[in-house]
């Protein structure tokens, strides 16, 4: 690009343009594709055995080691409240499920209900609190401390201002829009309803996205996918056209 030029589109394969004209299904990731990818912490809801300060301080300390946008929202939210965050030890990330590690000598886990199931932690005390937040379009993460549920964190990622018009134009061109996301069904459906998206696959792990695209192709569709060039790389490669 020249001096003062705006970002453009790099087309790595000219054949992709020819195929793009035949595409009838566009698969899209949610975070950072339909949304801004700049989430903000909206809700801190500790259980009675935990304070808001401790919940956010310990979860924020753990999430400092994660590169996920949702982690960044938690860390920023904690720092905005003036909390000093300790570093995490033994940090582990389970793709699509959450993170775990030790902060201030305490075992912390932040993530989805499947993560809690994997760790043998009962999440029932958090589920009822999570649903109303998800209906508002918030992404909810459960927090466990020392193997026990401690509370939840709700993060909102605004839809890009350009997304509704883009989807309307794509629909006019006759494309079917399918959203794939690791987020909960309630949150995903709240976003999909607002944007008039045709089909939603929620609570999908990154490696499962490829299988959804294969199924669409098996049904005879020509599929393009738009998503994160790193996390969605296998799915982007499986689609006839990948847009990163």
Short mmCIF file of C-alpha atoms in Angstrom, two decimals:
data_model
loop_
_atom_site.label_atom_id
_atom_site.label_comp_id
_atom_site.label_asym_id
_atom_site.label_seq_id
_atom_site.Cartn_x
_atom_site.Cartn_y
_atom_site.Cartn_z
CA UNK A 1 0.00 0.00 0.00
CA UNK A 2 1.13 3.55 -0.65
CA UNK A 3 1.59 6.32 1.89
CA UNK A 4 -1.75 7.19 3.47
CA UNK A 5 -3.48 4.20 1.83
CA UNK A 6 -6.15 2.34 3.76
CA UNK A 7 -6.06 -1.40 4.37
CA UNK A 8 -7.23 -3.43 1.40
CA UNK A 9 -7.83 -7.03 0.39
CA UNK A 10 -5.03 -9.45 -0.43
CA UNK A 11 -6.13 -12.18 -2.82
CA UNK A 12 -3.66 -15.06 -2.55
CA UNK A 13 -5.25 -17.16 -5.25
CA UNK A 14 -6.89 -15.71 -8.36
CA UNK A 15 -8.96 -18.88 -8.73
CA UNK A 16 -10.71 -17.96 -5.46
CA UNK A 17 -12.38 -15.03 -7.22
CA UNK A 18 -13.84 -17.35 -9.87
CA UNK A 19 -15.11 -19.76 -7.21
CA UNK A 20 -16.49 -16.90 -5.12
CA UNK A 21 -19.01 -16.16 -7.87
CA UNK A 22 -20.44 -19.67 -7.39
CA UNK A 23 -20.65 -19.59 -3.56
CA UNK A 24 -24.16 -20.04 -2.16
CA UNK A 25 -23.33 -20.42 1.55
CA UNK A 26 -21.19 -18.06 3.61
CA UNK A 27 -20.04 -19.43 6.97
CA UNK A 28 -18.94 -16.82 9.48
CA UNK A 29 -17.28 -16.88 12.87
CA UNK A 30 -18.87 -14.54 15.44
CA UNK A 31 -16.11 -12.96 17.52
CA UNK A 32 -14.06 -10.47 15.52
CA UNK A 33 -15.95 -11.20 12.30
CA UNK A 34 -19.55 -10.20 13.01
CA UNK A 35 -18.51 -8.41 16.19
CA UNK A 36 -15.79 -5.86 16.84
CA UNK A 37 -13.59 -8.39 18.64
CA UNK A 38 -13.11 -5.80 21.37
CA UNK A 39 -15.25 -7.16 24.20
CA UNK A 40 -15.85 -5.34 27.46
CA UNK A 41 -16.51 -6.76 30.92
CA UNK A 42 -20.15 -6.08 31.78
CA UNK A 43 -21.02 -8.39 34.67
CA UNK A 44 -19.22 -9.65 37.76
CA UNK A 45 -21.49 -11.97 39.75
CA UNK A 46 -19.89 -13.81 42.69
CA UNK A 47 -21.62 -16.57 44.60
CA UNK A 48 -22.32 -15.87 48.30
CA UNK A 49 -19.06 -17.57 49.32
CA UNK A 50 -16.99 -15.09 47.27
CA UNK A 51 -16.54 -11.31 47.02
CA UNK A 52 -16.64 -9.39 43.76
CA UNK A 53 -13.12 -8.12 44.44
CA UNK A 54 -11.62 -11.58 44.92
CA UNK A 55 -13.52 -13.09 41.98
CA UNK A 56 -12.32 -10.47 39.53
CA UNK A 57 -8.80 -10.18 40.95
CA UNK A 58 -8.11 -13.91 40.82
CA UNK A 59 -9.79 -14.47 37.44
CA UNK A 60 -7.97 -11.43 36.04
CA UNK A 61 -4.65 -12.73 37.36
CA UNK A 62 -5.20 -16.00 35.51
CA UNK A 63 -6.42 -14.40 32.28
CA UNK A 64 -3.29 -12.25 31.99
CA UNK A 65 -1.60 -15.33 30.53
CA UNK A 66 -4.23 -15.79 27.82
CA UNK A 67 -4.24 -14.09 24.40
CA UNK A 68 -7.98 -14.52 23.83
CA UNK A 69 -10.02 -11.29 23.38
CA UNK A 70 -12.40 -12.35 26.17
CA UNK A 71 -9.43 -12.71 28.51
CA UNK A 72 -8.34 -9.20 27.60
CA UNK A 73 -11.77 -7.88 28.58
CA UNK A 74 -11.50 -9.47 32.03
CA UNK A 75 -7.98 -8.15 32.60
CA UNK A 76 -8.94 -4.66 31.45
CA UNK A 77 -12.06 -4.71 33.63
CA UNK A 78 -10.02 -5.66 36.69
CA UNK A 79 -7.41 -2.99 36.05
CA UNK A 80 -10.06 -0.32 35.47
CA UNK A 81 -11.26 -1.05 39.01
CA UNK A 82 -7.70 -0.50 40.25
CA UNK A 83 -6.90 -4.13 41.11
CA UNK A 84 -3.27 -5.22 41.16
CA UNK A 85 -3.10 -8.60 39.43
CA UNK A 86 -0.73 -11.36 40.46
CA UNK A 87 0.80 -13.58 37.80
CA UNK A 88 -0.41 -17.13 37.14
CA UNK A 89 1.59 -20.33 37.54
CA UNK A 90 1.00 -23.66 35.78
CA UNK A 91 -1.18 -21.89 33.20
CA UNK A 92 -3.08 -24.19 30.82
CA UNK A 93 -5.41 -23.34 27.98
CA UNK A 94 -8.01 -25.85 26.76
CA UNK A 95 -8.99 -24.60 23.31
CA UNK A 96 -12.66 -23.71 23.13
CA UNK A 97 -13.24 -24.53 26.81
CA UNK A 98 -11.25 -22.13 28.97
CA UNK A 99 -8.12 -21.69 31.04
CA UNK A 100 -6.77 -22.86 34.36
CA UNK A 101 -3.79 -22.27 36.61
CA UNK A 102 -2.65 -21.10 40.03
CA UNK A 103 -2.94 -17.50 41.25
CA UNK A 104 -1.86 -16.42 44.73
CA UNK A 105 -1.53 -20.07 45.63
CA UNK A 106 -5.15 -20.84 44.69
CA UNK A 107 -6.34 -23.08 41.85
CA UNK A 108 -8.39 -21.04 39.36
CA UNK A 109 -10.43 -22.15 36.36
CA UNK A 110 -12.30 -19.78 34.02
CA UNK A 111 -14.35 -21.07 31.11
CA UNK A 112 -17.40 -22.90 29.88
CA UNK A 113 -19.64 -25.49 31.44
CA UNK A 114 -17.84 -28.28 29.50
CA UNK A 115 -14.64 -27.18 31.27
CA UNK A 116 -16.38 -27.53 34.62
CA UNK A 117 -17.66 -30.97 33.59
CA UNK A 118 -14.14 -32.00 32.63
CA UNK A 119 -12.83 -30.86 36.00
CA UNK A 120 -15.69 -32.53 37.90
CA UNK A 121 -17.04 -29.21 39.20
CA UNK A 122 -20.80 -28.78 39.59
CA UNK A 123 -21.89 -25.67 37.64
CA UNK A 124 -25.61 -25.83 38.48
CA UNK A 125 -25.40 -22.92 40.93
CA UNK A 126 -24.21 -20.68 38.04
CA UNK A 127 -26.46 -21.83 35.19
CA UNK A 128 -29.61 -19.94 36.24
CA UNK A 129 -27.63 -16.69 36.61
CA UNK A 130 -26.03 -17.14 33.20
CA UNK A 131 -29.16 -17.43 31.03
CA UNK A 132 -30.53 -13.86 31.43
CA UNK A 133 -27.09 -12.46 30.58
CA UNK A 134 -26.83 -14.68 27.51
CA UNK A 135 -30.26 -13.53 26.33
CA UNK A 136 -28.79 -10.01 26.30
CA UNK A 137 -26.01 -11.29 24.02
CA UNK A 138 -23.33 -11.49 26.71
CA UNK A 139 -20.73 -14.25 26.66
CA UNK A 140 -20.65 -15.84 30.11
CA UNK A 141 -17.63 -17.50 31.69
CA UNK A 142 -17.84 -19.60 34.82
CA UNK A 143 -15.18 -19.19 37.51
CA UNK A 144 -14.06 -21.91 39.93
CA UNK A 145 -11.66 -21.38 42.81
CA UNK A 146 -10.02 -24.33 44.56
CA UNK A 147 -12.30 -26.75 42.74
CA UNK A 148 -15.56 -25.03 43.75
CA UNK A 149 -17.83 -22.68 41.77
CA UNK A 150 -17.17 -19.06 42.73
CA UNK A 151 -19.17 -16.94 40.30
CA UNK A 152 -19.44 -15.83 36.71
CA UNK A 153 -18.21 -13.07 34.44
CA UNK A 154 -20.23 -11.61 31.58
CA UNK A 155 -18.56 -10.00 28.58
CA UNK A 156 -20.24 -8.11 25.74
CA UNK A 157 -18.70 -7.79 22.28
CA UNK A 158 -20.59 -5.20 20.21
CA UNK A 159 -21.68 -6.08 16.68
CA UNK A 160 -19.70 -4.13 14.08
CA UNK A 161 -21.62 -1.13 12.75
CA UNK A 162 -21.12 -2.43 9.20
CA UNK A 163 -22.38 -5.99 9.88
CA UNK A 164 -26.19 -5.55 9.48
CA UNK A 165 -25.82 -3.85 6.08
CA UNK A 166 -23.26 -6.43 4.92
CA UNK A 167 -25.59 -9.32 5.77
CA UNK A 168 -28.54 -7.60 4.11
CA UNK A 169 -26.50 -7.14 0.90
CA UNK A 170 -25.33 -10.77 0.99
CA UNK A 171 -28.92 -11.94 1.41
CA UNK A 172 -29.93 -9.87 -1.62
CA UNK A 173 -27.27 -11.76 -3.57
CA UNK A 174 -28.99 -15.00 -2.55
CA UNK A 175 -26.40 -16.23 -0.05
CA UNK A 176 -27.33 -18.27 2.98
CA UNK A 177 -25.46 -17.07 6.10
CA UNK A 178 -24.37 -19.67 8.67
CA UNK A 179 -22.76 -18.65 11.95
CA UNK A 180 -20.33 -20.96 13.75
CA UNK A 181 -19.25 -20.08 17.28
CA UNK A 182 -17.92 -21.62 20.44
CA UNK A 183 -20.27 -19.37 22.39
CA UNK A 184 -23.42 -20.65 24.11
CA UNK A 185 -26.59 -21.33 22.13
CA UNK A 186 -28.51 -18.58 23.92
CA UNK A 187 -25.86 -15.92 23.25
CA UNK A 188 -25.39 -17.01 19.64
CA UNK A 189 -29.12 -17.03 18.95
CA UNK A 190 -29.50 -13.55 20.45
CA UNK A 191 -26.90 -12.23 17.99
CA UNK A 192 -28.33 -14.25 15.10
CA UNK A 193 -31.87 -12.95 15.68
CA UNK A 194 -30.65 -9.36 15.65
CA UNK A 195 -28.72 -9.88 12.39
CA UNK A 196 -31.26 -12.18 10.64
CA UNK A 197 -28.69 -14.94 10.22
CA UNK A 198 -30.13 -18.05 8.57
CA UNK A 199 -28.53 -20.83 10.62
CA UNK A 200 -26.52 -21.08 13.84
CA UNK A 201 -24.14 -23.74 15.14
CA UNK A 202 -23.16 -22.83 18.70
CA UNK A 203 -20.90 -24.41 21.33
CA UNK A 204 -18.71 -25.62 18.47
CA UNK A 205 -15.05 -26.36 19.20
CA UNK A 206 -12.55 -25.10 16.60
CA UNK A 207 -11.90 -28.58 15.24
CA UNK A 208 -15.65 -29.18 14.83
CA UNK A 209 -16.07 -26.21 12.48
CA UNK A 210 -14.38 -28.17 9.70
CA UNK A 211 -16.96 -30.94 10.05
CA UNK A 212 -19.84 -28.47 9.65
CA UNK A 213 -18.31 -27.13 6.43
CA UNK A 214 -17.78 -30.67 5.10
CA UNK A 215 -21.47 -31.42 5.78
CA UNK A 216 -22.59 -28.33 3.87
CA UNK A 217 -20.35 -29.33 0.97
CA UNK A 218 -21.74 -32.87 1.05
CA UNK A 219 -25.20 -31.33 0.63
CA UNK A 220 -23.97 -29.78 -2.62
CA UNK A 221 -23.23 -26.25 -1.43
CA UNK A 222 -20.27 -24.14 -2.53
CA UNK A 223 -18.99 -22.72 0.75
CA UNK A 224 -16.98 -19.63 1.64
CA UNK A 225 -15.87 -19.04 5.21
CA UNK A 226 -14.88 -15.78 6.87
CA UNK A 227 -13.10 -16.08 10.20
CA UNK A 228 -9.97 -15.80 12.27
CA UNK A 229 -6.90 -16.72 10.23
CA UNK A 230 -5.34 -18.55 13.18
CA UNK A 231 -8.07 -20.22 15.25
CA UNK A 232 -10.23 -21.00 12.21
CA UNK A 233 -7.39 -22.00 9.88
CA UNK A 234 -8.52 -25.67 9.32
CA UNK A 235 -12.11 -24.60 8.57
CA UNK A 236 -10.93 -21.81 6.25
CA UNK A 237 -8.82 -24.36 4.37
CA UNK A 238 -11.74 -26.79 4.07
CA UNK A 239 -14.08 -24.19 2.54
CA UNK A 240 -13.89 -23.65 -1.23
CA UNK A 241 -12.95 -20.05 -0.41
CA UNK A 242 -11.38 -18.94 2.87
CA UNK A 243 -11.60 -15.29 3.91
CA UNK A 244 -9.33 -14.50 6.86
#
